[in-house]
């Protein structure tokens, strides 16, 4: 929805510019039209990088803010609550979409993918761990997937509560579960325990 609105606004701006130039007494109309075309493209890029609508739009839920940004029907299964933002999980057929949605005291704002930073990735004995951060805040979101299949017993050094989301692979006849949680501090002292096996965050690498 957001992308369509931005495109429509930029097209209207360009159309109105052409109409004004056509009615004017300027000689170099093609040059001026080209200039306004560049301005329209500039605004298109600007609006896609900076969510200017956050200055005057507030949504009643993270779901509403997410659906404003993303075109098409959403299938939001989990919203992990943070302090200044929420982590939205949109379940798709082939893969899940993650987006962090900022929030204020009055409601939720639109979030863009460029503000979601993946600050850690580690694969250890089939366990895939990601840590995401919203901008430079102290809101971090942890995702854990045991690619070996089945349910896992997961805890961490903060005694966080992990929520889970299952996905069944019909070809393999196996159910895979992804776990999500929110933490307010992420450093090398943080660790996760999966089925009794401790995974430390000291190295941001893949291990077999």
PDB file of C-alpha atoms in Angstrom, residues 66-195:
ATOM      1  CA  UNK A  66       2.983  -3.634   8.604  1.00  0.00           C
ATOM      2  CA  UNK A  67       0.126  -3.939   6.118  1.00  0.00           C
ATOM      3  CA  UNK A  68       0.460  -0.268   5.188  1.00  0.00           C
ATOM      4  CA  UNK A  69       4.087  -0.895   4.200  1.00  0.00           C
ATOM      5  CA  UNK A  70       3.662  -4.268   2.505  1.00  0.00           C
ATOM      6  CA  UNK A  71       1.422  -4.845  -0.478  1.00  0.00           C
ATOM      7  CA  UNK A  72      -0.754  -7.942  -0.534  1.00  0.00           C
ATOM      8  CA  UNK A  73      -2.490 -10.057   2.065  1.00  0.00           C
ATOM      9  CA  UNK A  74      -0.515 -10.613   5.245  1.00  0.00           C
ATOM     10  CA  UNK A  75      -0.477 -13.731   7.380  1.00  0.00           C
ATOM     11  CA  UNK A  76       1.056 -12.430  10.583  1.00  0.00           C
ATOM     12  CA  UNK A  77       1.595 -15.319  12.974  1.00  0.00           C
ATOM     13  CA  UNK A  78       3.737 -13.710  15.668  1.00  0.00           C
ATOM     14  CA  UNK A  79       4.437 -10.203  16.957  1.00  0.00           C
ATOM     15  CA  UNK A  80       7.358 -10.159  19.401  1.00  0.00           C
ATOM     16  CA  UNK A  81       7.057  -7.106  21.625  1.00  0.00           C
ATOM     17  CA  UNK A  82      10.080  -4.903  22.267  1.00  0.00           C
ATOM     18  CA  UNK A  83      10.528  -1.657  24.167  1.00  0.00           C
ATOM     19  CA  UNK A  84      10.538   0.859  21.317  1.00  0.00           C
ATOM     20  CA  UNK A  85       9.480  -1.479  18.497  1.00  0.00           C
ATOM     21  CA  UNK A  86       7.897  -4.844  17.704  1.00  0.00           C
ATOM     22  CA  UNK A  87       9.172  -7.721  15.563  1.00  0.00           C
ATOM     23  CA  UNK A  88       6.546  -8.887  13.057  1.00  0.00           C
ATOM     24  CA  UNK A  89       6.635 -12.360  11.495  1.00  0.00           C
ATOM     25  CA  UNK A  90       4.583 -12.677   8.319  1.00  0.00           C
ATOM     26  CA  UNK A  91       4.218 -16.337   7.368  1.00  0.00           C
ATOM     27  CA  UNK A  92       4.445 -16.955   3.650  1.00  0.00           C
ATOM     28  CA  UNK A  93       4.283 -20.226   1.748  1.00  0.00           C
ATOM     29  CA  UNK A  94       7.956 -20.319   0.763  1.00  0.00           C
ATOM     30  CA  UNK A  95       9.590 -18.176   3.440  1.00  0.00           C
ATOM     31  CA  UNK A  96       8.763 -15.882   6.333  1.00  0.00           C
ATOM     32  CA  UNK A  97       9.076 -12.108   6.176  1.00  0.00           C
ATOM     33  CA  UNK A  98      10.476 -10.242   9.175  1.00  0.00           C
ATOM     34  CA  UNK A  99       9.964  -6.531   9.768  1.00  0.00           C
ATOM     35  CA  UNK A 100      10.583  -4.403  12.846  1.00  0.00           C
ATOM     36  CA  UNK A 101       7.836  -1.852  13.475  1.00  0.00           C
ATOM     37  CA  UNK A 102       8.662   1.203  15.653  1.00  0.00           C
ATOM     38  CA  UNK A 103       6.128   2.348  18.222  1.00  0.00           C
ATOM     39  CA  UNK A 104       5.370   5.352  20.394  1.00  0.00           C
ATOM     40  CA  UNK A 105       3.118   5.994  23.377  1.00  0.00           C
ATOM     41  CA  UNK A 106       0.266   6.722  20.961  1.00  0.00           C
ATOM     42  CA  UNK A 107       0.669   3.768  18.601  1.00  0.00           C
ATOM     43  CA  UNK A 108       2.781   2.207  15.877  1.00  0.00           C
ATOM     44  CA  UNK A 109       4.647   3.848  13.008  1.00  0.00           C
ATOM     45  CA  UNK A 110       5.748   2.446   9.662  1.00  0.00           C
ATOM     46  CA  UNK A 111       8.996   0.515   9.597  1.00  0.00           C
ATOM     47  CA  UNK A 112      11.359   0.012   6.681  1.00  0.00           C
ATOM     48  CA  UNK A 113      13.621  -2.951   6.030  1.00  0.00           C
ATOM     49  CA  UNK A 114      16.724  -0.753   5.887  1.00  0.00           C
ATOM     50  CA  UNK A 115      16.273  -0.032   9.613  1.00  0.00           C
ATOM     51  CA  UNK A 116      16.398  -3.724  10.509  1.00  0.00           C
ATOM     52  CA  UNK A 117      20.017  -4.759  11.029  1.00  0.00           C
ATOM     53  CA  UNK A 118      21.153  -8.363  11.269  1.00  0.00           C
ATOM     54  CA  UNK A 119      23.996  -8.101  13.765  1.00  0.00           C
ATOM     55  CA  UNK A 120      24.711 -11.784  14.357  1.00  0.00           C
ATOM     56  CA  UNK A 121      24.502 -15.089  12.527  1.00  0.00           C
ATOM     57  CA  UNK A 122      25.771 -18.447  13.681  1.00  0.00           C
ATOM     58  CA  UNK A 123      25.132 -22.035  12.627  1.00  0.00           C
ATOM     59  CA  UNK A 124      26.126 -24.691  15.133  1.00  0.00           C
ATOM     60  CA  UNK A 125      25.248 -28.400  14.849  1.00  0.00           C
ATOM     61  CA  UNK A 126      22.208 -27.596  12.733  1.00  0.00           C
ATOM     62  CA  UNK A 127      21.011 -24.772  14.991  1.00  0.00           C
ATOM     63  CA  UNK A 128      20.718 -21.486  13.095  1.00  0.00           C
ATOM     64  CA  UNK A 129      20.790 -18.349  15.238  1.00  0.00           C
ATOM     65  CA  UNK A 130      20.114 -14.797  14.040  1.00  0.00           C
ATOM     66  CA  UNK A 131      20.071 -11.580  16.055  1.00  0.00           C
ATOM     67  CA  UNK A 132      18.355  -8.493  14.639  1.00  0.00           C
ATOM     68  CA  UNK A 133      18.595  -4.916  15.887  1.00  0.00           C
ATOM     69  CA  UNK A 134      16.357  -1.947  15.157  1.00  0.00           C
ATOM     70  CA  UNK A 135      18.575   1.003  14.126  1.00  0.00           C
ATOM     71  CA  UNK A 136      20.968   1.737  17.008  1.00  0.00           C
ATOM     72  CA  UNK A 137      18.479   1.026  19.778  1.00  0.00           C
ATOM     73  CA  UNK A 138      18.753  -1.494  22.605  1.00  0.00           C
ATOM     74  CA  UNK A 139      15.999  -3.565  21.045  1.00  0.00           C
ATOM     75  CA  UNK A 140      17.367  -6.897  19.821  1.00  0.00           C
ATOM     76  CA  UNK A 141      15.330  -9.834  18.505  1.00  0.00           C
ATOM     77  CA  UNK A 142      16.673 -13.387  18.478  1.00  0.00           C
ATOM     78  CA  UNK A 143      15.511 -16.131  16.132  1.00  0.00           C
ATOM     79  CA  UNK A 144      16.547 -19.772  16.497  1.00  0.00           C
ATOM     80  CA  UNK A 145      15.850 -22.566  14.028  1.00  0.00           C
ATOM     81  CA  UNK A 146      16.782 -26.165  14.730  1.00  0.00           C
ATOM     82  CA  UNK A 147      17.197 -27.473  11.181  1.00  0.00           C
ATOM     83  CA  UNK A 148      17.363 -31.016  12.552  1.00  0.00           C
ATOM     84  CA  UNK A 149      13.605 -30.866  12.939  1.00  0.00           C
ATOM     85  CA  UNK A 150      11.238 -31.293  15.847  1.00  0.00           C
ATOM     86  CA  UNK A 151      10.727 -29.323  19.030  1.00  0.00           C
ATOM     87  CA  UNK A 152      13.641 -28.005  21.070  1.00  0.00           C
ATOM     88  CA  UNK A 153      14.156 -26.896  24.642  1.00  0.00           C
ATOM     89  CA  UNK A 154      15.588 -23.361  24.428  1.00  0.00           C
ATOM     90  CA  UNK A 155      16.739 -20.989  27.167  1.00  0.00           C
ATOM     91  CA  UNK A 156      19.205 -18.113  27.279  1.00  0.00           C
ATOM     92  CA  UNK A 157      21.366 -16.188  29.742  1.00  0.00           C
ATOM     93  CA  UNK A 158      18.518 -13.707  30.408  1.00  0.00           C
ATOM     94  CA  UNK A 159      15.890 -16.382  31.082  1.00  0.00           C
ATOM     95  CA  UNK A 160      13.916 -14.962  28.161  1.00  0.00           C
ATOM     96  CA  UNK A 161      10.549 -16.345  27.121  1.00  0.00           C
ATOM     97  CA  UNK A 162      10.735 -17.830  23.611  1.00  0.00           C
ATOM     98  CA  UNK A 163       7.634 -18.092  21.428  1.00  0.00           C
ATOM     99  CA  UNK A 164       7.579 -20.690  18.656  1.00  0.00           C
ATOM    100  CA  UNK A 165       6.283 -21.038  15.126  1.00  0.00           C
ATOM    101  CA  UNK A 166       6.037 -24.386  13.353  1.00  0.00           C
ATOM    102  CA  UNK A 167       6.344 -25.113   9.650  1.00  0.00           C
ATOM    103  CA  UNK A 168       5.850 -28.558   8.116  1.00  0.00           C
ATOM    104  CA  UNK A 169       7.859 -29.642   5.101  1.00  0.00           C
ATOM    105  CA  UNK A 170       5.609 -32.071   3.247  1.00  0.00           C
ATOM    106  CA  UNK A 171       8.430 -33.381   1.039  1.00  0.00           C
ATOM    107  CA  UNK A 172      10.608 -34.274   4.010  1.00  0.00           C
ATOM    108  CA  UNK A 173       7.719 -35.199   6.260  1.00  0.00           C
ATOM    109  CA  UNK A 174       9.351 -33.127   8.987  1.00  0.00           C
ATOM    110  CA  UNK A 175       8.224 -30.237  11.162  1.00  0.00           C
ATOM    111  CA  UNK A 176      10.653 -27.387  11.751  1.00  0.00           C
ATOM    112  CA  UNK A 177      10.233 -24.879  14.541  1.00  0.00           C
ATOM    113  CA  UNK A 178      11.574 -21.326  14.734  1.00  0.00           C
ATOM    114  CA  UNK A 179      11.835 -19.651  18.135  1.00  0.00           C
ATOM    115  CA  UNK A 180      11.699 -15.906  18.789  1.00  0.00           C
ATOM    116  CA  UNK A 181      12.483 -13.651  21.719  1.00  0.00           C
ATOM    117  CA  UNK A 182      13.397 -10.057  22.581  1.00  0.00           C
ATOM    118  CA  UNK A 183      16.442  -8.945  24.569  1.00  0.00           C
ATOM    119  CA  UNK A 184      17.627  -5.487  25.596  1.00  0.00           C
ATOM    120  CA  UNK A 185      21.366  -6.146  25.585  1.00  0.00           C
ATOM    121  CA  UNK A 186      23.467  -8.192  23.194  1.00  0.00           C
ATOM    122  CA  UNK A 187      27.158  -8.839  23.792  1.00  0.00           C
ATOM    123  CA  UNK A 188      29.688 -11.684  23.939  1.00  0.00           C
ATOM    124  CA  UNK A 189      28.434 -12.733  27.378  1.00  0.00           C
ATOM    125  CA  UNK A 190      25.030 -13.587  25.970  1.00  0.00           C
ATOM    126  CA  UNK A 191      24.423 -17.270  25.248  1.00  0.00           C
ATOM    127  CA  UNK A 192      21.649 -19.646  24.241  1.00  0.00           C
ATOM    128  CA  UNK A 193      21.146 -23.215  25.434  1.00  0.00           C
ATOM    129  CA  UNK A 194      19.461 -25.555  22.958  1.00  0.00           C
ATOM    130  CA  UNK A 195      18.585 -29.030  24.237  1.00  0.00           C
TER     131      UNK A 195
END
